[in-house]
């Protein structure tokens, strides 16, 4: 009986019901310890054989998938998208048989009654003009800092707020982030912008509450990456997750980490799965990533390595016009970009999928490690690699001149947002939205989550198309702010015609804060969360804003203390001198002259010595 329990603890995916019934009956019914031991030694080989077959079949039909997609961007940038996905049945999840699903996150979702979760950690700015459309259509991207939205099951709004608070505090401890600061002033309830990504029955939807919170001031660092990797089955030790290094990730021009948990069900079937998707997207500068870690300071190119344009005239030998190398592809390798090569494949991942893919023309030269199988698609711009079971995987792309490059997908909308106006009392926000399509109009929802100290004047909301006042706004939802209780929520549904630009503006008033509500660096300003633009399944985030508020002189108490202390010291010194110092008349001052006192002391000391000497002589005569 004891060995069976030990094996059951070691192989957490195994179930005791898989063992033959005769084994269970014999081990439980045997009362003679000697006979039980002999029988157990006979059973052990069969037990190992059954567990080996079961683990092999489990690995073959694995519910864990991972893939790395590399896409060169222009100029001299590389987009690396790490995608990790695992599924577990809802029944097993409710029974806390998590399998590949991370137990730490699963128990938090169960305790907070969260049916769907979306968490984002983002840093940097996506350059849509040079990099094209966002990866995954922006659906796995968040605003600058931390963004969280979830569907919580509750009967009342108060109960939903309580469970939302429980969820944010638990996630704060799990991911070493400041999610516990998402209070009521930073929480909104979107109406038009977000829709459930998973499957929910009609009876469940009636009790689901959508809550959304942001922390634009949060700085993403390695403290958030470490717990992210611990949620993966291979923990960053094998597979594509072994390439994730904090030094490279947070040196990227733009990076985003996302976690999505959603239920998936087949129509007219009770077979429901709970899917968790973890994604890391980063845009790396190839030149900066290739610098050695011990000496990252950029150096000028040696004279002999300069590539000059020979078609231009030169008046001196030391003059050089750099040659335009836009047609040349940068040379790079996995070890140069990520610091080391890929440490084999994850043994728990699905073997039917290729774990590494690269989006380059088929004419591009790509060298990989021995034992790697290459697959090319029919589009002419994608190739994938099946990694060897053992050993490390390396990919090298030499410098090559290509006239054809992989096309970049054009974004559906270009968005810019900034502050307008001047002064410490009022201001304005301007959003410039451009539709680059020449044939199709774009319908979207524009959402703003503003802090309570930005008091919006709704009557100043205006939308102009190409500088003309037109009726662009189709629907609007507005929830005003309450001081120190709730922020402002603004959602606008609009339609932009083809080749048009919409300028959305509104004015606001800056509230006066209490001196205890200012951060330590009050003169820096207050971060305003990015706007969320939803175009069907595509999401776009604008950049965050930095709002300057009227700031009191925090050095005033210090100055008052110094001035008061100085005045008190002067007053105390004067009064102390008046009370302690002895005043005498001018004619009496000569008696207390220093010379007179010294002479008197000298004469008194001389008379004392004479008396002592006389007494000594009289004593000898006697």
PDB file of N, CA and C in Angstrom, residues 436-467:
ATOM      1  N   UNK A 436      -5.885  54.888 -42.744  1.00  0.00           N
ATOM      2  CA  UNK A 436      -5.029  54.865 -43.945  1.00  0.00           C
ATOM      3  C   UNK A 436      -5.639  54.142 -45.132  1.00  0.00           C
ATOM      4  N   UNK A 437      -6.752  53.462 -44.930  1.00  0.00           N
ATOM      5  CA  UNK A 437      -7.335  52.680 -46.018  1.00  0.00           C
ATOM      6  C   UNK A 437      -7.947  53.606 -47.066  1.00  0.00           C
ATOM      7  N   UNK A 438      -7.775  53.231 -48.320  1.00  0.00           N
ATOM      8  CA  UNK A 438      -8.331  54.024 -49.423  1.00  0.00           C
ATOM      9  C   UNK A 438      -9.711  53.551 -49.848  1.00  0.00           C
ATOM     10  N   UNK A 439     -10.196  52.452 -49.269  1.00  0.00           N
ATOM     11  CA  UNK A 439     -11.479  51.892 -49.719  1.00  0.00           C
ATOM     12  C   UNK A 439     -12.470  51.668 -48.592  1.00  0.00           C
ATOM     13  N   UNK A 440     -12.000  51.369 -47.385  1.00  0.00           N
ATOM     14  CA  UNK A 440     -12.902  50.949 -46.313  1.00  0.00           C
ATOM     15  C   UNK A 440     -12.946  51.979 -45.194  1.00  0.00           C
ATOM     16  N   UNK A 441     -14.134  52.182 -44.649  1.00  0.00           N
ATOM     17  CA  UNK A 441     -14.291  52.988 -43.444  1.00  0.00           C
ATOM     18  C   UNK A 441     -14.037  52.115 -42.218  1.00  0.00           C
ATOM     19  N   UNK A 442     -13.782  52.750 -41.101  1.00  0.00           N
ATOM     20  CA  UNK A 442     -13.434  52.039 -39.871  1.00  0.00           C
ATOM     21  C   UNK A 442     -14.412  52.448 -38.775  1.00  0.00           C
ATOM     22  N   UNK A 443     -15.044  51.447 -38.160  1.00  0.00           N
ATOM     23  CA  UNK A 443     -15.889  51.658 -36.987  1.00  0.00           C
ATOM     24  C   UNK A 443     -15.116  51.205 -35.760  1.00  0.00           C
ATOM     25  N   UNK A 444     -15.097  52.018 -34.738  1.00  0.00           N
ATOM     26  CA  UNK A 444     -14.307  51.698 -33.555  1.00  0.00           C
ATOM     27  C   UNK A 444     -14.924  52.370 -32.336  1.00  0.00           C
ATOM     28  N   UNK A 445     -14.430  51.957 -31.171  1.00  0.00           N
ATOM     29  CA  UNK A 445     -14.830  52.525 -29.882  1.00  0.00           C
ATOM     30  C   UNK A 445     -13.594  53.110 -29.229  1.00  0.00           C
ATOM     31  N   UNK A 446     -13.695  54.355 -28.847  1.00  0.00           N
ATOM     32  CA  UNK A 446     -12.591  55.080 -28.202  1.00  0.00           C
ATOM     33  C   UNK A 446     -12.931  55.218 -26.721  1.00  0.00           C
ATOM     34  N   UNK A 447     -12.038  54.721 -25.847  1.00  0.00           N
ATOM     35  CA  UNK A 447     -12.297  54.697 -24.405  1.00  0.00           C
ATOM     36  C   UNK A 447     -11.189  55.421 -23.658  1.00  0.00           C
ATOM     37  N   UNK A 448     -11.597  56.288 -22.723  1.00  0.00           N
ATOM     38  CA  UNK A 448     -10.675  57.012 -21.857  1.00  0.00           C
ATOM     39  C   UNK A 448     -10.982  56.669 -20.404  1.00  0.00           C
ATOM     40  N   UNK A 449      -9.940  56.341 -19.634  1.00  0.00           N
ATOM     41  CA  UNK A 449     -10.046  56.146 -18.185  1.00  0.00           C
ATOM     42  C   UNK A 449      -9.187  57.211 -17.525  1.00  0.00           C
ATOM     43  N   UNK A 450      -9.823  58.238 -17.020  1.00  0.00           N
ATOM     44  CA  UNK A 450      -9.112  59.401 -16.505  1.00  0.00           C
ATOM     45  C   UNK A 450      -9.175  59.433 -14.988  1.00  0.00           C
ATOM     46  N   UNK A 451      -8.148  59.964 -14.334  1.00  0.00           N
ATOM     47  CA  UNK A 451      -8.186  60.100 -12.869  1.00  0.00           C
ATOM     48  C   UNK A 451      -9.225  61.125 -12.439  1.00  0.00           C
ATOM     49  N   UNK A 452      -9.623  61.041 -11.181  1.00  0.00           N
ATOM     50  CA  UNK A 452     -10.714  61.887 -10.695  1.00  0.00           C
ATOM     51  C   UNK A 452     -10.339  63.365 -10.669  1.00  0.00           C
ATOM     52  N   UNK A 453      -9.034  63.681 -10.602  1.00  0.00           N
ATOM     53  CA  UNK A 453      -8.650  65.087 -10.545  1.00  0.00           C
ATOM     54  C   UNK A 453      -8.604  65.732 -11.931  1.00  0.00           C
ATOM     55  N   UNK A 454      -8.974  64.999 -12.987  1.00  0.00           N
ATOM     56  CA  UNK A 454      -9.200  65.589 -14.312  1.00  0.00           C
ATOM     57  C   UNK A 454     -10.710  65.701 -14.519  1.00  0.00           C
ATOM     58  N   UNK A 455     -11.252  66.869 -14.275  1.00  0.00           N
ATOM     59  CA  UNK A 455     -12.698  67.097 -14.357  1.00  0.00           C
ATOM     60  C   UNK A 455     -13.040  67.522 -15.785  1.00  0.00           C
ATOM     61  N   UNK A 456     -13.630  66.589 -16.537  1.00  0.00           N
ATOM     62  CA  UNK A 456     -13.894  66.795 -17.957  1.00  0.00           C
ATOM     63  C   UNK A 456     -15.129  67.672 -18.139  1.00  0.00           C
ATOM     64  N   UNK A 457     -15.034  68.635 -19.059  1.00  0.00           N
ATOM     65  CA  UNK A 457     -16.180  69.421 -19.505  1.00  0.00           C
ATOM     66  C   UNK A 457     -16.764  68.723 -20.734  1.00  0.00           C
ATOM     67  N   UNK A 458     -17.844  67.979 -20.523  1.00  0.00           N
ATOM     68  CA  UNK A 458     -18.380  67.155 -21.603  1.00  0.00           C
ATOM     69  C   UNK A 458     -18.930  68.003 -22.753  1.00  0.00           C
ATOM     70  N   UNK A 459     -19.383  69.207 -22.462  1.00  0.00           N
ATOM     71  CA  UNK A 459     -19.954  70.038 -23.527  1.00  0.00           C
ATOM     72  C   UNK A 459     -18.875  70.532 -24.502  1.00  0.00           C
ATOM     73  N   UNK A 460     -17.584  70.380 -24.120  1.00  0.00           N
ATOM     74  CA  UNK A 460     -16.502  70.795 -25.018  1.00  0.00           C
ATOM     75  C   UNK A 460     -16.016  69.670 -25.925  1.00  0.00           C
ATOM     76  N   UNK A 461     -16.634  68.485 -25.823  1.00  0.00           N
ATOM     77  CA  UNK A 461     -16.226  67.351 -26.657  1.00  0.00           C
ATOM     78  C   UNK A 461     -16.584  67.626 -28.118  1.00  0.00           C
ATOM     79  N   UNK A 462     -15.583  67.605 -28.986  1.00  0.00           N
ATOM     80  CA  UNK A 462     -15.776  67.883 -30.403  1.00  0.00           C
ATOM     81  C   UNK A 462     -15.003  66.866 -31.231  1.00  0.00           C
ATOM     82  N   UNK A 463     -15.551  66.551 -32.391  1.00  0.00           N
ATOM     83  CA  UNK A 463     -14.908  65.640 -33.344  1.00  0.00           C
ATOM     84  C   UNK A 463     -14.983  66.265 -34.730  1.00  0.00           C
ATOM     85  N   UNK A 464     -13.842  66.422 -35.364  1.00  0.00           N
ATOM     86  CA  UNK A 464     -13.760  67.022 -36.689  1.00  0.00           C
ATOM     87  C   UNK A 464     -13.114  66.039 -37.658  1.00  0.00           C
ATOM     88  N   UNK A 465     -13.670  65.987 -38.879  1.00  0.00           N
ATOM     89  CA  UNK A 465     -13.113  65.155 -39.943  1.00  0.00           C
ATOM     90  C   UNK A 465     -12.449  66.071 -40.954  1.00  0.00           C
ATOM     91  N   UNK A 466     -11.143  65.894 -41.097  1.00  0.00           N
ATOM     92  CA  UNK A 466     -10.364  66.714 -42.035  1.00  0.00           C
ATOM     93  C   UNK A 466     -10.594  68.203 -41.813  1.00  0.00           C
ATOM     94  N   UNK A 467     -10.724  68.592 -40.533  1.00  0.00           N
ATOM     95  CA  UNK A 467     -10.891  69.993 -40.184  1.00  0.00           C
ATOM     96  C   UNK A 467     -12.302  70.509 -40.256  1.00  0.00           C
TER      97      UNK A 467
END
